[in-house]
CSV table of C-alpha atoms in Angstrom, one decimal:
chain,number,residue,atom,x,y,z
M,1,UNK,CA,16.2,-87.7,-6.4
M,2,UNK,CA,13.7,-86.3,-9.3
M,3,UNK,CA,10.2,-85.2,-9.1
M,4,UNK,CA,9.0,-88.6,-10.2
M,5,UNK,CA,10.4,-89.8,-7.3
M,6,UNK,CA,7.9,-90.8,-3.9
M,7,UNK,CA,10.3,-90.0,-1.9
M,8,UNK,CA,10.8,-86.4,-3.0
M,9,UNK,CA,7.6,-85.3,-2.2
M,10,UNK,CA,7.7,-86.8,1.3
M,11,UNK,CA,10.4,-84.7,2.0
M,12,UNK,CA,8.9,-81.4,0.4
M,13,UNK,CA,6.1,-82.2,3.2
M,14,UNK,CA,8.6,-82.8,5.6
M,15,UNK,CA,10.4,-79.5,5.0
M,16,UNK,CA,7.2,-77.7,5.2
M,17,UNK,CA,6.0,-79.3,8.3
M,18,UNK,CA,9.4,-77.8,9.4
M,19,UNK,CA,9.6,-74.2,8.0
M,20,UNK,CA,5.8,-73.9,9.4
M,21,UNK,CA,7.3,-74.9,13.2
M,22,UNK,CA,10.5,-73.3,12.6
M,23,UNK,CA,8.4,-70.2,10.8
M,24,UNK,CA,6.7,-69.8,14.0
M,25,UNK,CA,9.2,-69.5,16.5
M,26,UNK,CA,11.2,-67.0,14.3
M,27,UNK,CA,7.8,-65.0,14.0
M,28,UNK,CA,7.3,-65.1,18.1
M,29,UNK,CA,10.9,-63.5,18.0
M,30,UNK,CA,10.6,-60.9,15.3
M,31,UNK,CA,6.7,-59.9,16.3
M,32,UNK,CA,7.9,-59.6,20.2
M,33,UNK,CA,11.5,-57.2,19.4
M,34,UNK,CA,9.4,-55.3,16.9
M,35,UNK,CA,6.2,-54.4,19.2
M,36,UNK,CA,8.7,-51.4,21.3
M,37,UNK,CA,9.6,-49.8,17.7
M,38,UNK,CA,7.7,-47.0,16.3
M,39,UNK,CA,5.1,-47.8,13.8
M,40,UNK,CA,6.9,-46.7,10.7
M,41,UNK,CA,9.8,-48.8,11.5
M,42,UNK,CA,7.9,-51.9,12.1
M,43,UNK,CA,8.0,-53.3,8.4
M,44,UNK,CA,11.4,-52.4,8.7
M,45,UNK,CA,12.0,-54.6,11.4
M,46,UNK,CA,10.1,-57.1,10.1
M,47,UNK,CA,11.9,-57.3,7.3
M,48,UNK,CA,15.7,-57.3,8.3
M,49,UNK,CA,14.8,-59.2,11.0
M,50,UNK,CA,13.8,-61.7,8.7
M,51,UNK,CA,16.5,-61.4,6.2
M,52,UNK,CA,18.9,-62.0,9.3
M,53,UNK,CA,16.9,-65.2,9.9
M,54,UNK,CA,17.3,-66.5,6.4
M,55,UNK,CA,20.4,-65.2,6.3
M,56,UNK,CA,21.7,-67.4,9.3
M,57,UNK,CA,20.2,-70.6,8.2
M,58,UNK,CA,21.5,-70.4,5.2
M,59,UNK,CA,24.6,-70.5,6.8
M,60,UNK,CA,23.4,-73.0,9.8
M,61,UNK,CA,22.8,-76.0,6.6
M,62,UNK,CA,26.3,-75.8,5.6
M,63,UNK,CA,27.6,-76.5,9.2
M,64,UNK,CA,24.9,-77.6,11.7
M,65,UNK,CA,26.6,-81.5,11.7
M,66,UNK,CA,30.5,-79.5,12.6
M,67,UNK,CA,27.9,-77.4,15.3
M,68,UNK,CA,26.2,-79.5,16.7
M,69,UNK,CA,29.5,-81.3,18.3
M,70,UNK,CA,30.6,-78.8,20.1
M,71,UNK,CA,30.1,-79.3,23.1
M,72,UNK,CA,28.9,-76.3,25.8
M,73,UNK,CA,27.4,-74.7,22.2
M,74,UNK,CA,23.9,-75.3,23.1
M,75,UNK,CA,24.5,-75.0,26.6
M,76,UNK,CA,25.9,-71.4,25.6
M,77,UNK,CA,23.0,-70.4,23.4
M,78,UNK,CA,20.5,-71.6,26.4
M,79,UNK,CA,21.6,-68.9,28.2
M,80,UNK,CA,21.9,-66.6,25.8
M,81,UNK,CA,18.1,-67.2,25.0
M,82,UNK,CA,16.7,-67.1,28.5
M,83,UNK,CA,18.7,-63.3,28.4
M,84,UNK,CA,16.9,-62.5,25.4
M,85,UNK,CA,13.0,-64.2,26.7
M,86,UNK,CA,13.6,-62.0,30.4
M,87,UNK,CA,14.7,-58.7,27.9
M,88,UNK,CA,11.7,-59.1,25.6
M,89,UNK,CA,9.3,-58.7,28.7
M,90,UNK,CA,10.6,-55.5,29.7
M,91,UNK,CA,9.1,-52.5,29.0
M,92,UNK,CA,11.2,-50.0,27.4
M,93,UNK,CA,12.7,-47.3,29.2
M,94,UNK,CA,10.5,-43.7,28.9
M,95,UNK,CA,12.6,-40.7,27.4
M,96,UNK,CA,11.9,-37.0,27.8
M,97,UNK,CA,11.0,-35.8,24.2
M,98,UNK,CA,9.8,-31.9,23.4
M,99,UNK,CA,9.1,-31.5,27.2
M,100,UNK,CA,6.9,-34.8,27.1
M,101,UNK,CA,7.1,-38.1,28.4
M,102,UNK,CA,7.5,-40.7,24.9
M,103,UNK,CA,7.6,-44.3,25.6
M,104,UNK,CA,9.5,-46.4,23.9
M,105,UNK,CA,12.2,-44.3,23.2
M,106,UNK,CA,15.0,-46.5,23.3
M,107,UNK,CA,14.1,-49.3,20.4
M,108,UNK,CA,16.2,-48.7,17.8
M,109,UNK,CA,15.9,-50.6,15.1
M,110,UNK,CA,19.9,-51.6,14.8
M,111,UNK,CA,19.2,-53.3,18.4
M,112,UNK,CA,15.4,-54.9,17.4
M,113,UNK,CA,17.3,-56.3,14.5
M,114,UNK,CA,20.2,-57.8,16.8
M,115,UNK,CA,18.4,-59.0,19.3
M,116,UNK,CA,16.6,-60.8,16.5
M,117,UNK,CA,19.5,-63.0,14.8
M,118,UNK,CA,20.6,-63.9,18.2
M,119,UNK,CA,18.0,-65.4,19.2
M,120,UNK,CA,17.2,-67.4,15.6
M,121,UNK,CA,20.8,-68.6,15.3
M,122,UNK,CA,20.2,-69.8,18.9
M,123,UNK,CA,16.9,-71.5,18.0
M,124,UNK,CA,17.6,-72.7,14.7
M,125,UNK,CA,20.2,-75.3,15.1
M,126,UNK,CA,18.2,-78.3,15.1
M,127,UNK,CA,15.7,-77.3,13.3
M,128,UNK,CA,17.9,-76.6,10.4
M,129,UNK,CA,19.2,-80.0,11.2
M,130,UNK,CA,15.9,-81.1,10.2
M,131,UNK,CA,15.5,-79.6,7.1
M,132,UNK,CA,18.8,-80.8,5.9
M,133,UNK,CA,17.8,-84.1,6.5
M,134,UNK,CA,14.7,-84.2,5.3
M,135,UNK,CA,16.1,-82.5,2.0
M,136,UNK,CA,18.6,-85.8,1.4
M,137,UNK,CA,22.1,-83.4,0.2
M,138,UNK,CA,19.2,-82.2,-2.5
M,139,UNK,CA,20.2,-78.5,-2.6
M,140,UNK,CA,17.0,-77.4,-4.5
M,141,UNK,CA,15.5,-78.7,-1.6
M,142,UNK,CA,17.0,-76.9,0.9
M,143,UNK,CA,16.5,-73.7,-1.6
M,144,UNK,CA,12.9,-74.7,-1.6
M,145,UNK,CA,13.0,-74.8,2.0
M,146,UNK,CA,14.4,-71.5,2.5
M,147,UNK,CA,12.4,-70.1,0.4
M,148,UNK,CA,9.0,-71.5,1.7
M,149,UNK,CA,9.6,-70.4,5.5
M,150,UNK,CA,10.1,-66.3,4.1
M,151,UNK,CA,6.2,-65.8,4.0
M,152,UNK,CA,5.8,-67.6,6.9
M,153,UNK,CA,8.0,-65.4,8.7
M,154,UNK,CA,6.5,-62.5,7.2
M,155,UNK,CA,2.9,-62.9,8.0
M,156,UNK,CA,3.5,-64.8,11.0
M,157,UNK,CA,5.3,-61.8,12.2
M,158,UNK,CA,3.1,-59.4,11.2
M,159,UNK,CA,0.0,-61.3,12.5
M,160,UNK,CA,1.5,-61.3,16.2
M,161,UNK,CA,2.7,-58.0,16.3
M,162,UNK,CA,-1.7,-57.6,15.6
M,163,UNK,CA,-2.9,-59.8,18.0
M,164,UNK,CA,0.0,-58.2,21.0
M,165,UNK,CA,-2.0,-54.6,21.2
M,166,UNK,CA,-5.6,-56.9,21.1
M,167,UNK,CA,-4.1,-59.7,23.8
M,168,UNK,CA,-1.2,-58.4,25.5
M,169,UNK,CA,-0.8,-61.5,27.3
M,170,UNK,CA,0.4,-62.8,24.2
M,171,UNK,CA,4.1,-61.2,24.6
M,172,UNK,CA,4.3,-63.5,28.1
M,173,UNK,CA,3.4,-66.2,26.3
M,174,UNK,CA,5.6,-65.6,23.4
M,175,UNK,CA,8.6,-65.3,26.2
M,176,UNK,CA,7.8,-68.1,27.8
M,177,UNK,CA,8.0,-70.4,25.0
M,178,UNK,CA,11.3,-69.2,24.7
M,179,UNK,CA,11.9,-70.3,27.9
M,180,UNK,CA,10.3,-73.5,27.0
M,181,UNK,CA,12.4,-73.7,24.0
M,182,UNK,CA,16.5,-72.7,26.1
M,183,UNK,CA,15.4,-75.6,28.7
M,184,UNK,CA,15.3,-77.8,25.4
M,185,UNK,CA,18.3,-76.5,24.5
M,186,UNK,CA,19.8,-77.3,28.4
M,187,UNK,CA,19.3,-81.2,27.8
M,188,UNK,CA,20.2,-82.2,24.4
M,189,UNK,CA,23.5,-80.8,24.4
M,190,UNK,CA,26.6,-82.6,23.5
M,191,UNK,CA,27.9,-82.9,27.5
M,192,UNK,CA,24.6,-83.3,29.3
M,193,UNK,CA,22.2,-85.4,26.4
M,194,UNK,CA,23.2,-89.2,27.0
M,195,UNK,CA,23.2,-88.5,31.4
M,196,UNK,CA,19.6,-86.8,31.5
M,197,UNK,CA,18.3,-90.1,28.5
M,198,UNK,CA,19.8,-92.6,30.7
M,199,UNK,CA,20.0,-90.9,34.3
M,200,UNK,CA,17.6,-88.1,34.5
M,201,UNK,CA,15.4,-88.7,31.6
M,202,UNK,CA,12.7,-86.6,33.6
M,203,UNK,CA,14.6,-83.4,32.5
M,204,UNK,CA,13.2,-83.5,29.3
M,205,UNK,CA,10.0,-81.7,30.1
M,206,UNK,CA,11.2,-80.2,33.9
M,207,UNK,CA,13.6,-78.2,32.0
M,208,UNK,CA,11.6,-76.6,29.7
M,209,UNK,CA,8.5,-76.2,32.1
M,210,UNK,CA,11.2,-74.5,34.7
M,211,UNK,CA,12.9,-71.9,31.9
M,212,UNK,CA,10.0,-71.2,31.4
M,213,UNK,CA,8.5,-70.0,34.7
M,214,UNK,CA,11.7,-68.7,35.2
M,215,UNK,CA,11.6,-65.9,32.3
M,216,UNK,CA,8.2,-65.5,32.9
M,217,UNK,CA,8.9,-64.5,37.1
M,218,UNK,CA,11.8,-63.2,36.4
M,219,UNK,CA,10.4,-60.8,33.3
M,220,UNK,CA,7.6,-59.8,35.4
M,221,UNK,CA,9.2,-58.9,38.5
M,222,UNK,CA,11.3,-57.0,37.1
M,223,UNK,CA,9.4,-55.4,35.1
M,224,UNK,CA,7.1,-54.7,37.7
M,225,UNK,CA,10.5,-52.9,39.1
M,226,UNK,CA,10.7,-50.9,35.8
M,227,UNK,CA,7.1,-49.4,35.5
M,228,UNK,CA,7.6,-48.3,39.2
M,229,UNK,CA,11.0,-46.5,38.7
M,230,UNK,CA,9.2,-45.2,35.7
M,231,UNK,CA,6.5,-43.7,37.6
M,232,UNK,CA,8.8,-42.0,39.5
M,233,UNK,CA,10.4,-40.5,36.8
M,234,UNK,CA,7.2,-39.0,35.4
M,235,UNK,CA,6.2,-38.1,38.7
M,236,UNK,CA,9.7,-36.0,38.9
M,237,UNK,CA,9.7,-35.4,35.3
M,238,UNK,CA,5.8,-33.8,35.4
M,239,UNK,CA,7.0,-30.9,38.4
M,240,UNK,CA,9.6,-29.4,36.2
């Protein structure tokens, strides 16, 4: 499939569309994970998160077919993503530094990168299949797809972080989006998809909606408890 072949350009546009959708998910994860890092480490978080995301995608391009055939893989991934989604809604614990209370002291670059890579691995299973399928066995198109996604992820994550500072509700919306993706994974696993398709097709929309609401509900409840305990801790520390 050469550049003179119309199918080549159809594949290019398909890959661009897939990259935009895939990059949006990655950008949200990176932005949510990096928002609690100190200002001077956020760019490092974005960079290494992007490197991890691209590296995972390269591996998945070559092993996606075999991986997607494994039973329970998507279900396990869905529960991992639900856990990560709730975790991203929680405030960082307050720590004491030089006699003052510093919020976000527990956010470290390695922990943020680990969160990004785990979440991206789970979310990329289906999307990578789309890139591999659109590329039609063309290594050049696969490489193009991977390279094209880099600016989308970097620019998108920085843009989302700026929006979060102005509109904190985006954190809740982003976590809900990840919960929605997790719900979709639950209904498309090798062992669940056929039954859902034939016996309970409504679960294809009910599961994502339920998981999204579950993430937001549990996340906000836990966050409220943490804020309450942090308030108590601050009062106690203030009396020292």
